[in-house]
XYZ file of C-alpha atoms in Angstrom:
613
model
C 0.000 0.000 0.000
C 2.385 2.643 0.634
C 4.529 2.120 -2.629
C 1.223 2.702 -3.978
C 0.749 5.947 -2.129
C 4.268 6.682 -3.193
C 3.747 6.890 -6.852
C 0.589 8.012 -6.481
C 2.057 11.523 -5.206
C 5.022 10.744 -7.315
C 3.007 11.318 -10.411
C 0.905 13.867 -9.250
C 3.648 16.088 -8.828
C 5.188 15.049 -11.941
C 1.996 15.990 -13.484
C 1.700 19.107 -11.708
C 4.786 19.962 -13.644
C 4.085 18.797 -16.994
C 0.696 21.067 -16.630
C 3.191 24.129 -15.857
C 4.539 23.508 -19.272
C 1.861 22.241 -21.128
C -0.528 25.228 -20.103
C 2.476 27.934 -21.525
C 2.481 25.811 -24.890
C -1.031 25.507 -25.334
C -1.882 29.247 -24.466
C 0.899 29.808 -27.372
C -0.717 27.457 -29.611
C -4.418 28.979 -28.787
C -3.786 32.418 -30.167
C -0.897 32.337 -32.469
C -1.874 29.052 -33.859
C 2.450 28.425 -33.090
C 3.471 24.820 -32.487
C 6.608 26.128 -30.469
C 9.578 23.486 -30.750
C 11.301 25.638 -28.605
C 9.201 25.617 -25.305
C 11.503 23.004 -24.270
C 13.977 25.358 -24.392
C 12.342 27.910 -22.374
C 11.709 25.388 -19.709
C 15.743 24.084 -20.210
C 16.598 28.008 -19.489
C 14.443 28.639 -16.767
C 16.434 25.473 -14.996
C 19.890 27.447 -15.448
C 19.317 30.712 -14.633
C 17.334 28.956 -11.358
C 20.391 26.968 -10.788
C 22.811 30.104 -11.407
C 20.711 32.409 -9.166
C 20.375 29.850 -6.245
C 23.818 28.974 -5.894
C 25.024 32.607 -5.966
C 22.535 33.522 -3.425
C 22.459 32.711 0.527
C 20.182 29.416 1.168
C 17.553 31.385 2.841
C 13.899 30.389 1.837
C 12.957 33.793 0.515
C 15.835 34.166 -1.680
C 15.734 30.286 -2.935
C 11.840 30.978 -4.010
C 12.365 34.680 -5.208
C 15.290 33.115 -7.443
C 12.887 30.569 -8.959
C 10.365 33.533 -9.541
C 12.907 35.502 -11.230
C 14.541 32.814 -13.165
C 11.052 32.559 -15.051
C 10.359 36.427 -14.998
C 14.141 36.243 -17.013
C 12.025 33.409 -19.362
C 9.487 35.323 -19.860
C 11.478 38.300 -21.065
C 13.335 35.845 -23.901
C 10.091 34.586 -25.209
C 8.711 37.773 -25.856
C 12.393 38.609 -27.169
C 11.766 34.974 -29.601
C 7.971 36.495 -30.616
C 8.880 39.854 -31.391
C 12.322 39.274 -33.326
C 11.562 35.846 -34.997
C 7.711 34.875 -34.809
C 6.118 38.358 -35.650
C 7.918 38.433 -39.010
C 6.126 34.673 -40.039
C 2.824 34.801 -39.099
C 1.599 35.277 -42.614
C 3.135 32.282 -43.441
C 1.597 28.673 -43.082
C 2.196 27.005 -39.613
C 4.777 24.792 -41.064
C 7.185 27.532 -41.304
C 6.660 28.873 -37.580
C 7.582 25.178 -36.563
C 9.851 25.481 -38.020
C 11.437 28.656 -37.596
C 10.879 28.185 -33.659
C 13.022 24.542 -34.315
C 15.973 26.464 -35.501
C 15.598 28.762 -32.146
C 15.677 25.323 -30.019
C 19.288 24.959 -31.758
C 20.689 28.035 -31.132
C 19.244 27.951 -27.450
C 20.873 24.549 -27.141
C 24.226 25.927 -28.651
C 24.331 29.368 -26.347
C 23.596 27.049 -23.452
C 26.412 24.434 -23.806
C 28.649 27.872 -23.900
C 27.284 29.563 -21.062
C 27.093 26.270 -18.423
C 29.172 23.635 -20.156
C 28.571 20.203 -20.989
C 28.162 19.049 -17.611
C 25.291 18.165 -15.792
C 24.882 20.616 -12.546
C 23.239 20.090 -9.299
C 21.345 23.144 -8.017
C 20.632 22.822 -3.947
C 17.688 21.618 -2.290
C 14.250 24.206 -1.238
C 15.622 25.193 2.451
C 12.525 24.544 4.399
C 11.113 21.453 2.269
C 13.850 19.033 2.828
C 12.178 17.040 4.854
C 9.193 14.218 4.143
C 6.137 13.603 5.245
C 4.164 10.335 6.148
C 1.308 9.583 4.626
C -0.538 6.168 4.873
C 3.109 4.523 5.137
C 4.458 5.977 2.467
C 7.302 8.976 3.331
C 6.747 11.913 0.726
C 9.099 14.279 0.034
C 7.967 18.165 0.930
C 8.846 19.493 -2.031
C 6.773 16.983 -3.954
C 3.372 17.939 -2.077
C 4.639 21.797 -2.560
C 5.072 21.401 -6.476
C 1.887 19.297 -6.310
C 0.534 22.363 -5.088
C 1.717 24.931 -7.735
C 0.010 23.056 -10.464
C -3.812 23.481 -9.126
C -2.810 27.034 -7.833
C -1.541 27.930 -11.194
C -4.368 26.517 -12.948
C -6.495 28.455 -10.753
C -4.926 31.740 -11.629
C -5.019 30.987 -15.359
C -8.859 30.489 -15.064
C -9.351 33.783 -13.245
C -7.144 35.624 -15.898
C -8.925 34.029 -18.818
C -12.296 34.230 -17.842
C -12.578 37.405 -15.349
C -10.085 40.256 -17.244
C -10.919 41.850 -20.326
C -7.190 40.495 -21.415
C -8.885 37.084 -21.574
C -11.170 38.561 -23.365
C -9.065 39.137 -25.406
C -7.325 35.571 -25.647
C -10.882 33.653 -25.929
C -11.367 36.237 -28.835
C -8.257 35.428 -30.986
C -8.576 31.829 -30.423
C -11.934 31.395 -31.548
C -11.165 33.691 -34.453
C -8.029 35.250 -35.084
C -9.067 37.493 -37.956
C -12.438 38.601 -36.465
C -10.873 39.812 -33.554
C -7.938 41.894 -35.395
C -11.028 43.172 -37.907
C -12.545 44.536 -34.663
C -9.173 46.408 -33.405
C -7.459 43.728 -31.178
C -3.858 44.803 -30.866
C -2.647 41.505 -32.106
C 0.813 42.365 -31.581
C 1.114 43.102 -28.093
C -1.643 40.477 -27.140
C 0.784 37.646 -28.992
C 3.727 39.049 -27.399
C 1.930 39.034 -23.971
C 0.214 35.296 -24.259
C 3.745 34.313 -25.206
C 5.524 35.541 -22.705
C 2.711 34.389 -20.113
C 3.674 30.700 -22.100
C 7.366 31.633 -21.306
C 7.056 32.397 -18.053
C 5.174 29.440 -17.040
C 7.922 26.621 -19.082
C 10.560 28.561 -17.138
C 8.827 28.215 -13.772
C 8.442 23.852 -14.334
C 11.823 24.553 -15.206
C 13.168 26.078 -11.990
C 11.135 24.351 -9.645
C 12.672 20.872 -11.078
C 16.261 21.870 -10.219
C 16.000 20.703 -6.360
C 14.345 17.489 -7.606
C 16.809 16.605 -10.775
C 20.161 17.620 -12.422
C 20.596 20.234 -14.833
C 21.408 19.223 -18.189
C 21.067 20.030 -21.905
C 18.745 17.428 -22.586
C 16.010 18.511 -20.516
C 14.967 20.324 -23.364
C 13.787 17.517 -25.535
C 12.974 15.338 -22.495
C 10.326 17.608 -21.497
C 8.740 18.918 -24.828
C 8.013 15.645 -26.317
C 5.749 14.954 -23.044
C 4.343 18.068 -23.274
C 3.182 17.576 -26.655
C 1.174 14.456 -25.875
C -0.294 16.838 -23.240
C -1.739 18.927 -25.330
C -2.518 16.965 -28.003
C -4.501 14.756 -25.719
C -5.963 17.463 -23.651
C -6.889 19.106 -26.933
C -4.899 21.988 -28.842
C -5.874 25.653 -27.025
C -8.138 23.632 -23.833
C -6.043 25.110 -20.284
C -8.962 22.825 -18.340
C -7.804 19.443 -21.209
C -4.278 20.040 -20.263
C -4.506 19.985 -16.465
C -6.463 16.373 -16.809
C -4.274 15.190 -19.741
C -0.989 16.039 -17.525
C -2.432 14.437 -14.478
C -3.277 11.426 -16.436
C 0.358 10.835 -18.363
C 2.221 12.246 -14.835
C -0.084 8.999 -13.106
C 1.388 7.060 -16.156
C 4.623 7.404 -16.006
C 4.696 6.540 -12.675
C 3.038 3.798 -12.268
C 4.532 2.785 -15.720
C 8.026 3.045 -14.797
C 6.798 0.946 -11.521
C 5.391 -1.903 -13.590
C 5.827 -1.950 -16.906
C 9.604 -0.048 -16.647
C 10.363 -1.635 -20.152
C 7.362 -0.265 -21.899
C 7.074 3.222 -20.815
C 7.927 4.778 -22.843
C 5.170 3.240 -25.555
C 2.501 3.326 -23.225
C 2.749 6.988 -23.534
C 2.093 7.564 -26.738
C -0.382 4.986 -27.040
C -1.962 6.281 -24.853
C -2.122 9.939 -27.240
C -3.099 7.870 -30.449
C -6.189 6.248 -29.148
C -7.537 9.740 -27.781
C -6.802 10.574 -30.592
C -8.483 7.264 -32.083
C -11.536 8.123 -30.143
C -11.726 11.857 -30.016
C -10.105 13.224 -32.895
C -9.512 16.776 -31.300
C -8.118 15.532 -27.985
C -10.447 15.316 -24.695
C -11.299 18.506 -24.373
C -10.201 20.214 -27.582
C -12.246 21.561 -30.557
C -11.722 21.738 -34.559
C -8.648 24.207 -35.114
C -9.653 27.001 -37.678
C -6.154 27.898 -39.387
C -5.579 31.173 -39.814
C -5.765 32.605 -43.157
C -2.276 32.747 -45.089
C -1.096 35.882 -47.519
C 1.458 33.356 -49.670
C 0.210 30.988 -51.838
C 0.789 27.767 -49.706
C -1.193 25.937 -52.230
C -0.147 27.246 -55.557
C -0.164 25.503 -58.587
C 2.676 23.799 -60.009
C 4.385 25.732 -63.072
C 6.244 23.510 -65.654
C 9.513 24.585 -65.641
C 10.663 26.608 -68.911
C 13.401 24.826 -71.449
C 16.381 26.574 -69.840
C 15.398 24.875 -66.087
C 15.134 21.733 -67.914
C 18.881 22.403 -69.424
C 19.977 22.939 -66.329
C 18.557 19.950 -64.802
C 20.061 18.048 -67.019
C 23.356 19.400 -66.717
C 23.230 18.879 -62.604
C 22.319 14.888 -63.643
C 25.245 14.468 -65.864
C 27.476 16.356 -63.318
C 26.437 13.866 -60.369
C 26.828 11.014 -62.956
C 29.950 11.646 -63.267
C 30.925 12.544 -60.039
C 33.092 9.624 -58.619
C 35.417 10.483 -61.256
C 35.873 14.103 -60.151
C 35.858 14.029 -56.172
C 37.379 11.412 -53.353
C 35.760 9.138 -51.260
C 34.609 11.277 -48.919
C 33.304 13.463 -50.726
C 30.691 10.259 -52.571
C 30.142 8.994 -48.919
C 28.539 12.818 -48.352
C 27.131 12.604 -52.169
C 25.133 9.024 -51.823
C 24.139 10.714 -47.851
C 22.396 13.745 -50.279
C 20.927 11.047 -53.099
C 19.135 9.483 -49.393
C 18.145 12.772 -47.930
C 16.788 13.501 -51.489
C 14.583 10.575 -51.871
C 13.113 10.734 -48.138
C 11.798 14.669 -49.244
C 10.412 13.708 -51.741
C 8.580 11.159 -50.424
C 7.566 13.382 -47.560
C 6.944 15.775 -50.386
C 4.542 13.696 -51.875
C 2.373 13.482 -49.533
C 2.391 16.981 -47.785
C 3.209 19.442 -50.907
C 0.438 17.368 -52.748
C -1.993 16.484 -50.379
C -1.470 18.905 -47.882
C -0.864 16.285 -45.659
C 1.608 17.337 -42.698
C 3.840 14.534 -40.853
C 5.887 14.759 -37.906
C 6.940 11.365 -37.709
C 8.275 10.966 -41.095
C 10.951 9.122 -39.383
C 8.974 6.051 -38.648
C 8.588 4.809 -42.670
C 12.197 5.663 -42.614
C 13.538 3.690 -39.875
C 11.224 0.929 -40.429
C 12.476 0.552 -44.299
C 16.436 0.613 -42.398
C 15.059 -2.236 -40.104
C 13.714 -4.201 -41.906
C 16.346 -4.356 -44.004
C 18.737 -5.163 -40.784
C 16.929 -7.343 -39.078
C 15.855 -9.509 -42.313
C 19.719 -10.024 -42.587
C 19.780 -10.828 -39.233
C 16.867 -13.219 -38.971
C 16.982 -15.059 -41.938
C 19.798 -14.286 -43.839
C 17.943 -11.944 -46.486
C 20.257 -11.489 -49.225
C 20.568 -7.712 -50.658
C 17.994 -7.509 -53.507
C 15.270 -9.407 -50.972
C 16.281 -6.968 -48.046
C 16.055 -4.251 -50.243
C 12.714 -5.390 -51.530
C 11.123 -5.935 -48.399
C 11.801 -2.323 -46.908
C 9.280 -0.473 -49.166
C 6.851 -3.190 -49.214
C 6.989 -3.017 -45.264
C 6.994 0.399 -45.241
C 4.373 0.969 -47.326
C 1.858 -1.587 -45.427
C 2.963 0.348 -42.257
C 1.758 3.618 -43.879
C -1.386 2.137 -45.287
C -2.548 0.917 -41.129
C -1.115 4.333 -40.235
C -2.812 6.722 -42.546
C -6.139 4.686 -42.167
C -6.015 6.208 -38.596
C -4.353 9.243 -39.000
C -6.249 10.741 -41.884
C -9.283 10.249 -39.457
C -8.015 13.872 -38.076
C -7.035 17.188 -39.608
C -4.312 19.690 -39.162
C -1.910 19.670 -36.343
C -3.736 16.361 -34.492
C -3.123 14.393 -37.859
C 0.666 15.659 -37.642
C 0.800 14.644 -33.533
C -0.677 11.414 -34.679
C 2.040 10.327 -36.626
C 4.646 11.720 -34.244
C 3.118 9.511 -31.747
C 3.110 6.350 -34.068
C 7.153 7.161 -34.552
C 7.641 7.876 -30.903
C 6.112 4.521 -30.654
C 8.936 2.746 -33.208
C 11.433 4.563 -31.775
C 10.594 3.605 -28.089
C 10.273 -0.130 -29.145
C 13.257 0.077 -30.809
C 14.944 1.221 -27.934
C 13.562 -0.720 -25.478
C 13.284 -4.014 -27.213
C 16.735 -5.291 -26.932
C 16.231 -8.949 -27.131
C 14.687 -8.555 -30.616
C 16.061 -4.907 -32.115
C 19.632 -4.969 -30.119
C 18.284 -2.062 -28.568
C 21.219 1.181 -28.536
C 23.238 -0.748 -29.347
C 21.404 -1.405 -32.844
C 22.308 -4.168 -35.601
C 25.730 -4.225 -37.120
C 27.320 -6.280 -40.171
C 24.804 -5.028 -42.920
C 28.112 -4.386 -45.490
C 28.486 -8.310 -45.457
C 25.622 -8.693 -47.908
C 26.365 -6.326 -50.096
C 27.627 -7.989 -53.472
C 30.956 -7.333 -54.548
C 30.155 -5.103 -57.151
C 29.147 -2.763 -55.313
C 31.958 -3.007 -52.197
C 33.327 0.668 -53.210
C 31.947 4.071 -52.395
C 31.967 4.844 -56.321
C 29.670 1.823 -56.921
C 27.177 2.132 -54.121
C 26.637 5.741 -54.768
C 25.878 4.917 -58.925
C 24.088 2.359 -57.318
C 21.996 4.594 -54.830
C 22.195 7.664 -57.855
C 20.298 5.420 -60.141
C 17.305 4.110 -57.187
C 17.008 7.942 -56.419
C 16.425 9.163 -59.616
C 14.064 6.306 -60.813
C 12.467 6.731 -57.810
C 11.698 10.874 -58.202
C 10.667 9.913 -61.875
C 8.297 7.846 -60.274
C 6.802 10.242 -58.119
C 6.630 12.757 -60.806
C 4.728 10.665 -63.209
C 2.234 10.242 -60.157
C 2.342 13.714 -59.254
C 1.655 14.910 -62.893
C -1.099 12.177 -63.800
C -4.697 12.153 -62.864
C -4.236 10.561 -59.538
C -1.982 13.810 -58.466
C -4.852 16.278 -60.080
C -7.029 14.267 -57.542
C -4.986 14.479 -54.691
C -4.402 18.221 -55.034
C -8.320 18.915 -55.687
C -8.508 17.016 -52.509
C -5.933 19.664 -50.975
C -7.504 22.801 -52.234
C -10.953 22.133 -51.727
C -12.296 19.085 -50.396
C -16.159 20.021 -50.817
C -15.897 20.509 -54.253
C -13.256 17.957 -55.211
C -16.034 15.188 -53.545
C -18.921 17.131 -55.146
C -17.452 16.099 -58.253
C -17.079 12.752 -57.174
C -13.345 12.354 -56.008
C -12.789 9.914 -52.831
C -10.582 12.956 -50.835
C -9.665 9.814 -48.325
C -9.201 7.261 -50.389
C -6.781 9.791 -52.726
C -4.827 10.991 -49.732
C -4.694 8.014 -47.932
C -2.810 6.164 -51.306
C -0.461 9.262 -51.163
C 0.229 8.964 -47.627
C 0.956 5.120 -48.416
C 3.123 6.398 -51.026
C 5.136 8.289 -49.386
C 5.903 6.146 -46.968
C 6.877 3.566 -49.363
C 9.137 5.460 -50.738
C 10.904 6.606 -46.899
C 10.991 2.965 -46.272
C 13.362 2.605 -49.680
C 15.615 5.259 -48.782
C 15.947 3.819 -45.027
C 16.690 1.239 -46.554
C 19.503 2.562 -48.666
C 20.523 4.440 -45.743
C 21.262 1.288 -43.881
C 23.228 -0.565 -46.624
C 25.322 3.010 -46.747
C 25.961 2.995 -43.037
C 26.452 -0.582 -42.547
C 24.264 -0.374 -39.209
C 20.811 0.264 -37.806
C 20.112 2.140 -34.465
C 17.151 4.077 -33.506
C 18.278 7.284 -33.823
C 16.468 6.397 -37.542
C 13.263 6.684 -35.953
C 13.678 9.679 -33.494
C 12.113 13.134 -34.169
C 15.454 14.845 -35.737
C 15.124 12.954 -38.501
C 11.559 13.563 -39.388
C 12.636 17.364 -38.363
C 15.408 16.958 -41.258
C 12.853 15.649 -43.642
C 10.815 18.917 -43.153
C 13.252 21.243 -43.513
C 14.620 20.065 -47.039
C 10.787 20.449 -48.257
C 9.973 23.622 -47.184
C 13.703 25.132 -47.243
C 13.899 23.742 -51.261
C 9.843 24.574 -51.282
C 6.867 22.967 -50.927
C 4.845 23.621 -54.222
C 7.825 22.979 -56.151
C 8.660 19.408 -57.583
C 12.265 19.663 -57.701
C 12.277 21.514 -54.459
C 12.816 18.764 -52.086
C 15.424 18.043 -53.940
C 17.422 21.306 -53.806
C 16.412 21.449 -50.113
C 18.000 18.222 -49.697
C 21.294 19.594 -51.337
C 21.469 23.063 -49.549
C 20.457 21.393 -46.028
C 22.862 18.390 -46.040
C 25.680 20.579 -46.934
C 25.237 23.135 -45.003
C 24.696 21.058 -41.776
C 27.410 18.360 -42.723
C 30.365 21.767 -43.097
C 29.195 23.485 -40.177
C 29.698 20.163 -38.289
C 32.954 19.900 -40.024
C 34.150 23.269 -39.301
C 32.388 24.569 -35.636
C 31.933 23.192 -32.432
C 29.135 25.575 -32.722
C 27.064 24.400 -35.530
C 23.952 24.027 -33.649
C 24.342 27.747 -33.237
C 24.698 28.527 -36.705
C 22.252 26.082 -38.451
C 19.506 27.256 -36.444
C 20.332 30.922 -37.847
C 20.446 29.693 -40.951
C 17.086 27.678 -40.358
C 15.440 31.019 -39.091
C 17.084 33.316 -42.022
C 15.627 30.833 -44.952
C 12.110 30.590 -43.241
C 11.885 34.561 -42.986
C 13.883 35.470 -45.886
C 12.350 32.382 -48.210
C 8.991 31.616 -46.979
C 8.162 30.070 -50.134
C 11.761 28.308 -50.286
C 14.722 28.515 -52.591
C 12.894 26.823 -55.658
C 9.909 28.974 -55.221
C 11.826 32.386 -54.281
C 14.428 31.402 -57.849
C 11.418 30.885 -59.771
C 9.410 34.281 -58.782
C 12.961 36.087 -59.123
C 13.483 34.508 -62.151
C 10.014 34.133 -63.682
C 10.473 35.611 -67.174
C 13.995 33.597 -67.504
C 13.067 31.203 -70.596
């Protein structure tokens, strides 16, 4: 009974603080209609500066919880810093973009950190006062726990008052029920975004600083934290304070009892958990339909065949990489087969999300399946390299065909949290699976079935150049027949494109099969390249990746993933080459292209270049 008490206070207050963060990010989300990547961050800062002005000041109760108060004060002034210098500029572009742009803030945030502190994990002192523990039905309960079990409900409280009782939530109810209504009637959107953002600021930095007498400080609490607080949200329901007080109580009480009894599965139980809600209630348990707000670019352009020079050009780039292994060394073809990879999983992300205008987070998971399958077919059962190869799309695909029947149930951000959670899902099996997937330590030896002929970098890349580009020629026939017609009707207009008696699921659910067909293949390619399979393939930076060659090469662009595949993998593999720092500077590039490109590279060339023939 009283390890039962135990946990059951355990995850309270765990949930008590994963309502502090998810109530900042779903505020955010509410008005600006932001998915902010880098509210972990805000909650990873709020942990320093707590730790930095704790230890600097005498261990006296009112300075210990003033420090923590002014820690996320300190938070709150960088978000509205992040809104105003980043965010404002953006918010006429589609949602995608502001993910994105706020990703490339969560690397430089993680880059400016590691300078500041170091690369060490610190250990802040404990709340003078609350050291102590209390008894309760057997079980001993640490002070602190019942005091940050408190701050939750106390917070919540506040938020309710605010929101429902002050003509400033007024104001917030207004712009989330309808952004453009409320700026037509003369809400200062400006200074109510900058305000509701760094009100979301504050509140990450405050979970932040009230965890340092309870954990260490490190730079992966960034990460560790957001992905929880997603599946908050999402299953509380996007913009829904009230959804994500229950939603954090309910995955707090999860992961404790989880890591009690099922300490192997965890991990998976929490995002199963987020896709049936999702399953069952489509906009999370609390959560309503999310109206997006009405874009000035032409997200949804149509494509323009490009003019005879382009094509020239094109051509000219083919030849060039054709004949690249007699120009360069071998590192340089290990880097060009790594682009040919990165190319194909765009582009079959592309597919997809430039056609269909269907949005993925969890890219990743077609693209780590397709690398183990290959892997473990080898292992298992000796697959030799044309069956491995074989059996990665065909797996893939199937996997995107269960997938997408669920997913495409929901619209919008919940369809993209869906297939994050169906990753996170992979990715957490993968890990914690070891008997079966090797677990970190992955599965080695995949070079010994490659066949001779293709033993050398030179060959494998040929090898790899040729898949690639009978792959994209594959997906542009699709894209450019009747079936891609169809699936962009289905985009643009859904009503009408049914009215005239298209099957809008049935079109983008074959897309989103597709695509994922087509991720599996290049995982697969990818883990004949590497020689090994771990399941970093499956984890969120690589679905992250996949994103930002679409929309940095541009999304209503065919060849765009493609040059977004180039520029990205180039730019990220010399900064590694030549920084410590290149988190730093990759997320400024990230944040220049998305407010200096919105439309991408392809898209800004061709409207520079438009009467070029």
């Amino acid at each position: 009974m009283d390890l039962i008490v135990g946990q059951l206070f355990a995850g309270l207050s765990y949930g008590s603080t994963l309502f502090l963060v998810s109530a900042g990010l779903t505020l955010i989300f509410g008005v600006t209609r932001v998915v902010n990547f880098a509210h972990g961050s805000l909650y990873m800062i709020g942990a320093y500066l707590a730790y930095t002005i704790t230890t600097h000041w005498s261990a006296t109760p009112i300075n210990f919880f003033g420090g923590l108060l002014l820690a996320a004060l300190l938070v709150a002034i960088v978000g509205a810093l992040i809104e105003v210098v980043v965010l404002r500029r953006i918010y006429a572009s589609p949602e995608i973009f502001q993910l994105l742009a706020t990703f490339g803030v969560l690397l430089i945030v993680q880059d400016v950190t590691l300078a500041l502190w170091g690369p060490n994990e610190l250990f802040a002192p404990r709340a003078p006062g609350l050291r102590g523990s209390v008894d309760i039905a057997g079980a001993l309960v640490p002070q602190y726990s019942l005091f940050v079990l408190l701050v939750g409900p106390l917070v919540y409280a506040l938020l309710w008052w605010v929101i429902n009782r002050t003509r400033w939530g007024v104001w917030v109810r207004a712009a989330s029920q309808d952004r453009e209504t409320a700026g037509a009637l003369g809400l200062n959107e400006p200074w109510l975004f900058t305000s509701v953002f760094a009100l979301g600021a504050f509140l990450a930095g405050l979970a932040g600083a009230l965890q340092i007498p309870r954990e260490t400080v490190n730079l992966q609490m960034d990460l560790a934290i957001l992905i929880e607080a997603f599946v908050v949200v999402v299953v509380g329901g996007l913009g829904s304070v009230t959804g994500a007080l229950w939603a954090a109580l309910l995955i707090g009480m999860l992961h404790a009892f989880g890591n009690w009894w099922l300490p192997q599965s965890t991990l998976v139980l929490i995002f199963l958990v987020m896709a049936v809600v999702l399953i069952v209630r489509p906009y999370g348990l609390l959560g309503r339909p999310i109206t997006p707000p009405v874009s000035r670019l032409q997200a949804h352009a149509p494509f323009v065949a490009p003019a005879p020079i382009w094509r020239a050009v094109g051509a000219v780039a083919l030849s060039a990489a054709i004949a690249l292994p007699w120009l360069i060394g071998d590192y340089a073809i290990v880097i060009a087969t790594e682009i040919c990879i990165a190319a194909l999983l765009a582009a079959s992300l592309h597919f997809g999300m430039g056609l269909g205008g269907i949005v993925s987070f969890g890219h990743a998971a077609f693209f780590g399946l397709g690398a183990y399958t290959v892997a473990l077919a080898i292992k298992y059962i000796d697959a030799p390299f044309a069956m491995a190869l074989l059996m990665a799309p065909i797996m893939a695909g199937a996997a995107a065909l269960l997938v997408g029947r669920v997913v495409l149930r929901s619209h919008g951000v919940y369809a993209a949290m869906l297939t994050l959670a169906f990753a996170q899902i992979l990715w957490s099996t993968a890990i914690q699976w070891v008997d079966f997937t090797g677990g970190d330590n992955g599965v080695l030896g995949l070079w010994s079935v490659l066949p001779k002929v293709l033993s050398s970098a030179a060959a494998y890349y040929i090898a790899v150049l040729t898949i690639v580009v009978a792959s994209l020629a594959m997906l542009r026939k699709m894209a450019l027949a009747p079936f891609g017609f169809s699936l962009r009707a289905a985009r643009d207009s859904e009503l009408r494109a049914e009215a005239i008696g298209i099957d809008t699921h049935r079109i983008r659910w074959l897309a989103f099969s597709v695509g994922g067909a087509f991720a599996g293949l290049a995982g697969a390619l990818s883990a004949f390249h590497k020689g090994s399979v771990f399941p970093t393939t499956l984890s969120i930076p690589v679905s992250v990746d996949a994103l930002l060659m679409v929309l940095i090469g541009g999304v209503q662009t065919l060849v765009g993933p493609v040059i977004g595949a180039v520029a990205y993998h180039v730019l990220s593999t010399e900064l590694t080459r030549l920084t410590d720092h290149w988190r730093l500077f990759l997320g400024l590039a990230i944040v220049l292209l998305v407010v200096a490109f919105p439309e991408g590279i392809v898209g800004f060339a061709r409207r520079r270049f438009a009467k070029v023939r």
